[in-house]
Each structure stands twice: as C-alpha cells, then as structure tokens.
PDB file of C-alpha atoms in Angstrom:
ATOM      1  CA  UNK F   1     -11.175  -8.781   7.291  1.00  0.00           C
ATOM      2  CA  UNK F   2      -9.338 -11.955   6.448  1.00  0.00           C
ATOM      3  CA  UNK F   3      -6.333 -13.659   7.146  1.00  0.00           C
ATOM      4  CA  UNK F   4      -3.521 -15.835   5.585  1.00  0.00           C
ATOM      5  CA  UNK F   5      -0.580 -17.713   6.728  1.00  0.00           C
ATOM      6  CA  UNK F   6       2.674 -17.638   5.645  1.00  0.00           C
ATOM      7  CA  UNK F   7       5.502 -18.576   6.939  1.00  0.00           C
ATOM      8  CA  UNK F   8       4.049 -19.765  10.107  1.00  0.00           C
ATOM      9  CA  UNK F   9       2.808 -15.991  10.960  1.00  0.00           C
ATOM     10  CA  UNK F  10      -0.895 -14.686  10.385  1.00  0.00           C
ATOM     11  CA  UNK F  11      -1.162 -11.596   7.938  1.00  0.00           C
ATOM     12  CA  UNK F  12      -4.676 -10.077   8.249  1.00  0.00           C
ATOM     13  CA  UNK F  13      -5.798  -8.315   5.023  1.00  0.00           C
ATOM     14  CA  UNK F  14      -8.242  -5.421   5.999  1.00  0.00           C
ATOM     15  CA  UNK F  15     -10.928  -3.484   3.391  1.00  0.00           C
ATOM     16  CA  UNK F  16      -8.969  -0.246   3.115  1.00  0.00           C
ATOM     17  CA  UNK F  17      -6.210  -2.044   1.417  1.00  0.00           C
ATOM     18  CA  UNK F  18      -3.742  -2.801   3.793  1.00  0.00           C
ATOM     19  CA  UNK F  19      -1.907  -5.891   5.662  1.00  0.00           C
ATOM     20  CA  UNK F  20      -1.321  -6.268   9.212  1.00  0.00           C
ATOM     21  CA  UNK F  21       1.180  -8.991  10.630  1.00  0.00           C
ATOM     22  CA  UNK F  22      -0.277  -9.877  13.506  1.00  0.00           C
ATOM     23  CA  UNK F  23       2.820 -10.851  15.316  1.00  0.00           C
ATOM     24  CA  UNK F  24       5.069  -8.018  14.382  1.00  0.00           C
ATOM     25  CA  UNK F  25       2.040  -5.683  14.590  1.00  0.00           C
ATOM     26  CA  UNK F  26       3.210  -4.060  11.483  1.00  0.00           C
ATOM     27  CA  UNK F  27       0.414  -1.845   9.252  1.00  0.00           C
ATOM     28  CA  UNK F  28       2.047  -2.294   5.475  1.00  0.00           C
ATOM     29  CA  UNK F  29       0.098   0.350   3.043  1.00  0.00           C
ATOM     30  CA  UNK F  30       0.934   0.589  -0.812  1.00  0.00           C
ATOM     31  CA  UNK F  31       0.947   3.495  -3.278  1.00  0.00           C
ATOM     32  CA  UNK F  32      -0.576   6.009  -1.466  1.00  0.00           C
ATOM     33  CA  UNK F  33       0.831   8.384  -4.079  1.00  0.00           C
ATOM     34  CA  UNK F  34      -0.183  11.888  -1.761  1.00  0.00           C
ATOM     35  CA  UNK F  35       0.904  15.050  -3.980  1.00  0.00           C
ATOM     36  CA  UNK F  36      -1.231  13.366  -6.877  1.00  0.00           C
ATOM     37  CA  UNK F  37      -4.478  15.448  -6.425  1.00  0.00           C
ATOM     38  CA  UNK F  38      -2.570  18.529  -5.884  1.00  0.00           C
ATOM     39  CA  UNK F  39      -0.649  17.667  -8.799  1.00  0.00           C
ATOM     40  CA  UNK F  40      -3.599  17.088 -10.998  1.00  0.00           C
ATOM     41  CA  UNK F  41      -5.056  20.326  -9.867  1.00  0.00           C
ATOM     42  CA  UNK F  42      -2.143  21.999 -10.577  1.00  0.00           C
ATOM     43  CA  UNK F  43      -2.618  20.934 -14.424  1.00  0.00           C
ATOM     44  CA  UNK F  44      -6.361  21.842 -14.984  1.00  0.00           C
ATOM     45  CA  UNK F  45      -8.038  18.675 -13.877  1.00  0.00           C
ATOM     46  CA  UNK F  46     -10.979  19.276 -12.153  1.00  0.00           C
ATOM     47  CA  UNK F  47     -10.398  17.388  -8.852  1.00  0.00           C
ATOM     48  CA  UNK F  48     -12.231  19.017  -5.714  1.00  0.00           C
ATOM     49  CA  UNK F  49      -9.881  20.249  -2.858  1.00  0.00           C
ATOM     50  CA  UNK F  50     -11.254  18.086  -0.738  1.00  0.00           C
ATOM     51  CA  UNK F  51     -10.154  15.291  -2.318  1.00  0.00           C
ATOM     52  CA  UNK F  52      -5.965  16.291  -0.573  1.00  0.00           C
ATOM     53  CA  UNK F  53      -7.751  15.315   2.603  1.00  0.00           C
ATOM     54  CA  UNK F  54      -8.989  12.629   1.909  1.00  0.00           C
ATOM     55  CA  UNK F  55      -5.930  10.130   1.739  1.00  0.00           C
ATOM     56  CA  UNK F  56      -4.803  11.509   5.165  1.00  0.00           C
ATOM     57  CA  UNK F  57      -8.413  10.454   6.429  1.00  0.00           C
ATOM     58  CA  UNK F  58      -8.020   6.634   5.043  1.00  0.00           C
ATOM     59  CA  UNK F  59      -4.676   6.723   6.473  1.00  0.00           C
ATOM     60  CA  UNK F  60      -6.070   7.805  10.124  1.00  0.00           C
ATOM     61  CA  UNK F  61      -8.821   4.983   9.457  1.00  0.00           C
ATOM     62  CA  UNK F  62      -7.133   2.105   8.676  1.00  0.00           C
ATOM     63  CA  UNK F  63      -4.374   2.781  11.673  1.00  0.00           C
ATOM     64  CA  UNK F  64      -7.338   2.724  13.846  1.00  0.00           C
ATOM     65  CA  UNK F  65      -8.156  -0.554  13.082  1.00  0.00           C
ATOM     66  CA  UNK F  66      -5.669  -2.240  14.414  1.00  0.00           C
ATOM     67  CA  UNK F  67      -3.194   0.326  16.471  1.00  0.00           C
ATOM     68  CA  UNK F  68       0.171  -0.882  14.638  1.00  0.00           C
ATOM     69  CA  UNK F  69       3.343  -0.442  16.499  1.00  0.00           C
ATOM     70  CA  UNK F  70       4.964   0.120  12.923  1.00  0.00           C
ATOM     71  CA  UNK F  71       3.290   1.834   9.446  1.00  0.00           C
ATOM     72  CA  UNK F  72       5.346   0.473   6.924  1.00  0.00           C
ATOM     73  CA  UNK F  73       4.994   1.881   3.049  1.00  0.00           C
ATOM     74  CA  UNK F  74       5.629   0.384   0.580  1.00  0.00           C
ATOM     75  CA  UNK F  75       6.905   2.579  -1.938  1.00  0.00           C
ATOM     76  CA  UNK F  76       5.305   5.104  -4.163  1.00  0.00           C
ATOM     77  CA  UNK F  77       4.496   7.122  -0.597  1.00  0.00           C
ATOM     78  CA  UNK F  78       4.501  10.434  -2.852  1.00  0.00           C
ATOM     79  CA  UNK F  79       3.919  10.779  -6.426  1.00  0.00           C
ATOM     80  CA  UNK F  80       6.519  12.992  -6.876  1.00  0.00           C
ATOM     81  CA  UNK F  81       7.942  16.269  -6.012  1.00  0.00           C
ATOM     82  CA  UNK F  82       6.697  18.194  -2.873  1.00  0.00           C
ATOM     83  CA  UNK F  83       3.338  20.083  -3.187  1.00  0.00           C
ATOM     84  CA  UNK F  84       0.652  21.152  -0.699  1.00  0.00           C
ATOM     85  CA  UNK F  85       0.208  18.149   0.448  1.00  0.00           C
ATOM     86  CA  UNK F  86       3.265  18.273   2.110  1.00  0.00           C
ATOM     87  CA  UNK F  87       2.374  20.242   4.518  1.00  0.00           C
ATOM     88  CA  UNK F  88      -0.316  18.171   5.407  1.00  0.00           C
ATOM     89  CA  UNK F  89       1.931  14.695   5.641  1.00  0.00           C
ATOM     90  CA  UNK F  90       4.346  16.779   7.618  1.00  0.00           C
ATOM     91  CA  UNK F  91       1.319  17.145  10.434  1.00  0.00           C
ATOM     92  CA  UNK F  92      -0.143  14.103   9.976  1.00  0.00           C
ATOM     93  CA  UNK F  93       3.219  12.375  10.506  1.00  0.00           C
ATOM     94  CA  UNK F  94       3.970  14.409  13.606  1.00  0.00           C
ATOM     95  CA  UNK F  95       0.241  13.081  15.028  1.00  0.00           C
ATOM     96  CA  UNK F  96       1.839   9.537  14.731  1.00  0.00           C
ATOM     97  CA  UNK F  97       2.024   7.413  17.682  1.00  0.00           C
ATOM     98  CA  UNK F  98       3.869   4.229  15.598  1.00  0.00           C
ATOM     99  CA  UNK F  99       7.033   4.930  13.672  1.00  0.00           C
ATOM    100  CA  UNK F 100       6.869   5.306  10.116  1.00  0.00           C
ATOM    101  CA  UNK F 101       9.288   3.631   7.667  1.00  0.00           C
ATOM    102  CA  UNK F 102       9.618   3.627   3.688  1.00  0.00           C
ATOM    103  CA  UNK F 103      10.497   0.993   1.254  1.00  0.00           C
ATOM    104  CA  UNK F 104      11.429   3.195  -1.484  1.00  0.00           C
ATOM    105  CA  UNK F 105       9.595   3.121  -5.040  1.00  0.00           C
ATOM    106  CA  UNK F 106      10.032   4.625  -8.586  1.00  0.00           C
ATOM    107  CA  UNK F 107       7.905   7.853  -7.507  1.00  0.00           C
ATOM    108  CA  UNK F 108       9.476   8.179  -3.713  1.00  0.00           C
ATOM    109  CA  UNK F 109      12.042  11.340  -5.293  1.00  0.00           C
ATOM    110  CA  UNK F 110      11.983  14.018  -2.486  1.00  0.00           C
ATOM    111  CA  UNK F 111      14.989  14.649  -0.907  1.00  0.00           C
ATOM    112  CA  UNK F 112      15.450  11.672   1.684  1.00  0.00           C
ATOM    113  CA  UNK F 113      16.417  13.832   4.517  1.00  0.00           C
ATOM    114  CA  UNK F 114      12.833  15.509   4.514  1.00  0.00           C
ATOM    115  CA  UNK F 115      11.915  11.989   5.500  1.00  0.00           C
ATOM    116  CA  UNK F 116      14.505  11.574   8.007  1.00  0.00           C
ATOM    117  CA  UNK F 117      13.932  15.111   9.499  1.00  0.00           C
ATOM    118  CA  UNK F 118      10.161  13.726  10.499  1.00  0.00           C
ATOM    119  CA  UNK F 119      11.849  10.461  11.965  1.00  0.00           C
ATOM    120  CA  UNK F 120      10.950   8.233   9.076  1.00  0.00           C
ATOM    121  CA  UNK F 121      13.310   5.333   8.177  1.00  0.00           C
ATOM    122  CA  UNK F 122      14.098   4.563   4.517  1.00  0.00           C
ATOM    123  CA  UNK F 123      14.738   1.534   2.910  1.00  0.00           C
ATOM    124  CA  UNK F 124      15.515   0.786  -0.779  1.00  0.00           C
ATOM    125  CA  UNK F 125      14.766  -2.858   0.393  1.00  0.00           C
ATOM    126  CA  UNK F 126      14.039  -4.502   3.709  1.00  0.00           C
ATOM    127  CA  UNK F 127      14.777  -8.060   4.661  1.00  0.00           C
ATOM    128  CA  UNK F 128      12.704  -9.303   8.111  1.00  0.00           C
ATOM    129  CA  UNK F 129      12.793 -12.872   9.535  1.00  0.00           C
ATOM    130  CA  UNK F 130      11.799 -14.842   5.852  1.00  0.00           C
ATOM    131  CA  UNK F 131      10.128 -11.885   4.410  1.00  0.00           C
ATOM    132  CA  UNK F 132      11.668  -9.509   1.838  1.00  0.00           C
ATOM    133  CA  UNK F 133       9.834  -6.208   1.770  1.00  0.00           C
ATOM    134  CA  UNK F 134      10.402  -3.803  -1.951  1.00  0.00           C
ATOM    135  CA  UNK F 135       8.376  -1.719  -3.929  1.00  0.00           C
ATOM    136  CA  UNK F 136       8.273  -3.177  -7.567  1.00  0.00           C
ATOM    137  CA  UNK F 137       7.852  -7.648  -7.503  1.00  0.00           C
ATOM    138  CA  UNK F 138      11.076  -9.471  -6.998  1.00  0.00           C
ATOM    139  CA  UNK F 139      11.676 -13.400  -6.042  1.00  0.00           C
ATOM    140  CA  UNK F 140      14.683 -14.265  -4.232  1.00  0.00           C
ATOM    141  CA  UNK F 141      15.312 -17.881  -3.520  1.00  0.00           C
ATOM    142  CA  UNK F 142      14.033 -18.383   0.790  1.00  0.00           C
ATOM    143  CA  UNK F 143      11.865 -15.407   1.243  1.00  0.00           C
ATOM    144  CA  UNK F 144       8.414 -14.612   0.451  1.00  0.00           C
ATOM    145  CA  UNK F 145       8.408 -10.998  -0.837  1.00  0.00           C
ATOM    146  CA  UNK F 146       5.681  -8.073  -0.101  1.00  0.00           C
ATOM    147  CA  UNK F 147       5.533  -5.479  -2.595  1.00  0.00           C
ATOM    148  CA  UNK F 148       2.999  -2.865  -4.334  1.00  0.00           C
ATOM    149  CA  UNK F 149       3.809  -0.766  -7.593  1.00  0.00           C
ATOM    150  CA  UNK F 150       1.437  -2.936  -9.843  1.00  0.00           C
ATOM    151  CA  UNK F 151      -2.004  -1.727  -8.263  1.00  0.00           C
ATOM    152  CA  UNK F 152      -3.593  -4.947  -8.954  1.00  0.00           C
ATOM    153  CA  UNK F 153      -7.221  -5.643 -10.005  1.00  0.00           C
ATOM    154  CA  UNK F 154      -9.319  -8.482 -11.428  1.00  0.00           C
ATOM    155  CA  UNK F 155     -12.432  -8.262 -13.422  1.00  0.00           C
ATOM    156  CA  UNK F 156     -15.315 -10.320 -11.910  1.00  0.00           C
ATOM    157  CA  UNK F 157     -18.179 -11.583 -14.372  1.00  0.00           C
ATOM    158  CA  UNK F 158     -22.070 -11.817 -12.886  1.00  0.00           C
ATOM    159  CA  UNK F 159     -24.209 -14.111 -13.959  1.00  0.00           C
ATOM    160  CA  UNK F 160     -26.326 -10.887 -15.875  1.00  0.00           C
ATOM    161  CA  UNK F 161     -23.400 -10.330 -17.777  1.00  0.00           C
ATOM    162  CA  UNK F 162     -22.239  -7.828 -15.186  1.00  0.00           C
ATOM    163  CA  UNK F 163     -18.351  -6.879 -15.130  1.00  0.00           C
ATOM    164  CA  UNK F 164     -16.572  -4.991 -12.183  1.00  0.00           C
ATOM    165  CA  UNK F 165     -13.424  -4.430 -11.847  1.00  0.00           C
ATOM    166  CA  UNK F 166     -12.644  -4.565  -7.931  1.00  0.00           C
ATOM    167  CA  UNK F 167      -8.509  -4.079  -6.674  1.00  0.00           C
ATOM    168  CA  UNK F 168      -7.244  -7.164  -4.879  1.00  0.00           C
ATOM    169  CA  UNK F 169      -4.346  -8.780  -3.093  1.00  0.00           C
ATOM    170  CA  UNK F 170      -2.589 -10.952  -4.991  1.00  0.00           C
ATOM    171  CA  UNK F 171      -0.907 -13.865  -3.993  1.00  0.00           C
ATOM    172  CA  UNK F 172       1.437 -16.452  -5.784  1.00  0.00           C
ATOM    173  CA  UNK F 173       3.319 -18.761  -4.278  1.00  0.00           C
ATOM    174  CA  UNK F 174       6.091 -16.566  -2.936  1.00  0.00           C
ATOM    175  CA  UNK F 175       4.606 -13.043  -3.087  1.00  0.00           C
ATOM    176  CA  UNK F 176       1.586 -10.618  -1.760  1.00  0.00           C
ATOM    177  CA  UNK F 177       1.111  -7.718  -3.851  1.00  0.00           C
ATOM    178  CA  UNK F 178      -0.570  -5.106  -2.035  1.00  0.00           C
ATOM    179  CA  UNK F 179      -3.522  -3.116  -3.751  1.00  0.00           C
ATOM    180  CA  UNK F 180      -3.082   0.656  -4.548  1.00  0.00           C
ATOM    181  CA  UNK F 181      -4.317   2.267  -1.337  1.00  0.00           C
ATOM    182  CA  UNK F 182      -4.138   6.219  -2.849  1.00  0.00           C
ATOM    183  CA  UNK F 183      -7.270   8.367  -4.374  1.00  0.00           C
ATOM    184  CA  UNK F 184      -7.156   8.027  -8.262  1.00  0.00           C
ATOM    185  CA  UNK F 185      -4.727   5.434  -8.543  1.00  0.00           C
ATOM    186  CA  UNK F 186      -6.379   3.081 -10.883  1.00  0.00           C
ATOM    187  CA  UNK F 187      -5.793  -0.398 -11.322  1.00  0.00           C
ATOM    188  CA  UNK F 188      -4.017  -2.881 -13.463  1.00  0.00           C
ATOM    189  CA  UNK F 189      -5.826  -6.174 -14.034  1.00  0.00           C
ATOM    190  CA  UNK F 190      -4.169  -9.295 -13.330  1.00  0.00           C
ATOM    191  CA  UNK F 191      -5.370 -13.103 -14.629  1.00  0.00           C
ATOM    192  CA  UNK F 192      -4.715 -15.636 -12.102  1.00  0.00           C
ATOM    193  CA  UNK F 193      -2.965 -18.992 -12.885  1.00  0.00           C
ATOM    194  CA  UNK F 194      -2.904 -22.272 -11.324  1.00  0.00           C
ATOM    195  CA  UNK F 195      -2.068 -21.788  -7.525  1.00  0.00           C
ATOM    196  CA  UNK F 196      -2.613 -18.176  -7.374  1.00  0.00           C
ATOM    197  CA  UNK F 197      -5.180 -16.469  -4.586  1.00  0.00           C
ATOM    198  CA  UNK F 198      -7.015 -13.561  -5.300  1.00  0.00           C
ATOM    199  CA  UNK F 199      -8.356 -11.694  -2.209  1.00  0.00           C
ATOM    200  CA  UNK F 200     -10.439  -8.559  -3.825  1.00  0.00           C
ATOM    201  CA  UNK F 201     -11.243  -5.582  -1.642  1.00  0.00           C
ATOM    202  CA  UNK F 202     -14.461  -4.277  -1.266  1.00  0.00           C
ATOM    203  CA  UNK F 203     -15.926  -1.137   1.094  1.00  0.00           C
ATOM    204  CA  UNK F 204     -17.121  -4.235   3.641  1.00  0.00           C
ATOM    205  CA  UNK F 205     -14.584  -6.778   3.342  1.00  0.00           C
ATOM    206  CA  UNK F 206     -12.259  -8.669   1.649  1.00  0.00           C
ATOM    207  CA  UNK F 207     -13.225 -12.212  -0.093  1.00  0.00           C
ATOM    208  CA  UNK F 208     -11.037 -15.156  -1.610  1.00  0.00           C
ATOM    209  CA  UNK F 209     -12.315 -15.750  -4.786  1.00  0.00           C
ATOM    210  CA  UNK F 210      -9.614 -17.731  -6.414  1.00  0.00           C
TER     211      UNK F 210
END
C-alpha cells in the first residue's frame, strides 16, 4: 500500500484499486460496473459464470483490509439496468457492516429507490471538508476533487523493449482519479505532464513511478 497527503489528511492507496482516508475511515471504490458479465452473457460472449462472483469477492477483500466505517462509490456502481447480479448486490449489501453511499455516474440508471430501499445514500455530487467527490473529472476553485469514469492506465516501457499496460491512480494537482475496480473494465491510457503522479496498481502493491 501507499499513501499521499492532501489537504493535511493521509489517503492510503491499496492494490485492489481503492482509497482509504485514513481519518474519515472512508473505503472510496470506482467503476465497479456489476451487471456487466451478466450483461455480456446475455449477448453471446463467452464469459464463465463465475466470473458474477467474482466482483462481490474483490469487494469483500478490499473491505477487509482496512474495516471502513463508510464504502463510498464512485459512480458507475452498475453498468446498467438490473440483471442477476442484482440479486447478488442485494445480499451482499445486506452482509454490510459500514454504510454504503453512491456518487452517481453516467451508467448508475436503476431506479434510485432500489438503492434507498437497501439503505444506500445517493449523491449526484458530494462536497466533504475541502474535498469534492463526482463521478466524471471536474475542478472547482478550493477543493481537490476524487472521481473515476476514465479507468486510467499508463503504458510502462522495459528496458527489453517490454510494454505493459498496468491501471493507476492518477494525480494532478487538484484531482485523484481512481482506477476501474470492476472485471472487464479495460483501461484508458493517460500521458503524464509536468507535476502529475502516477501511482500504478499491481496484484502486490502500488508504486509511484512519476
């Protein structure tokens, strides 16, 4: 794990691709997009059943990590309209010790009130202390903003010619964009400029390299 400051708080990035704020004890998770495999499935790909479970079972490893008093997504929680997988959010929600909240993204269209009928508070945006919380980028003059929807990555060069192409935090001067944390996501690779820190997310750990 590592950790940044900002703001005078301590934000520890973890290797399954989420943020905990230390002092708020606050889990933040973006783009799990759950409904996608059963939506895929749905359309002919040939994507394992196993594969549902398997977002539910990062989810129930990187709250054990750190025991949040808060999960707080980041938008894109479902890919779209209910499936399936549903029914398997609705139990692993209900297994929940920390409450749940939603930052609303472009994907998040099921009826609100299924959230709020498993006790989970929305939010097209969310403003806390100095931080402003959304789903797609924004900068607002005074507040460093936490956001997902771009599923960043960077391509890394070896020495052999190797490439990979690893998802990453990215920071800039006033913003943290959290990596993709869903199954078959992809990513979308960023280039760094002057000032910019790129924390990229491996199985292990997660390493500064710019």
């Amino acid at each position: 794990m590592t950790k940044t400051s900002i703001h005078n708080n301590t934000f520890t990035l973890l290797p399954t691709g989420t943020m905990f704020w230390e002092e708020r004890e606050i889990l933040f998770i973006a783009d799990v997009h759950l409904g996608k495999v059963a939506h895929f499935r749905k359309h002919g790909s040939a994507v394992p059943q196993e594969a549902i479970l398997k977002n539910f079972e990062l989810l129930d490893e990187a709250i054990s990590c750190c025991d949040p008093k808060e999960v707080c997504f980041l938008g894109d929680l479902f890919h779209s309209a209910i499936n399936i997988e549903w029914l398997y959010f609705e139990k692993w929600v209900n297994a929940q010790a920390a409450q749940i909240t939603l930052v609303t993204g472009n994907h998040d269209i099921i009826n609100p009130e299924r959230f709020e009928q498993l006790g989970i508070k929305m939010f097209d945006e969310r403003v806390i202390d100095t931080f402003l919380l959304t789903h797609i980028p924004e900068e607002r003059e005074g507040y460093f903003n936490f956001c997902g929807h771009i599923h960043p990555g960077v391509r890394l060069k070896g020495l052999g010619r190797q490439v990979m192409k690893l998802p990453c935090f990215f920071k800039k001067e006033n913003q943290l964009i959290l990596p993709a944390f869903g199954e078959f996501t992809g990513n979308y690779i960023l280039e760094p400029e002057a000032g910019d820190e790129v924390f990229v997310v491996t199985p292990e750990e997660v390493i500064l390299v710019e």
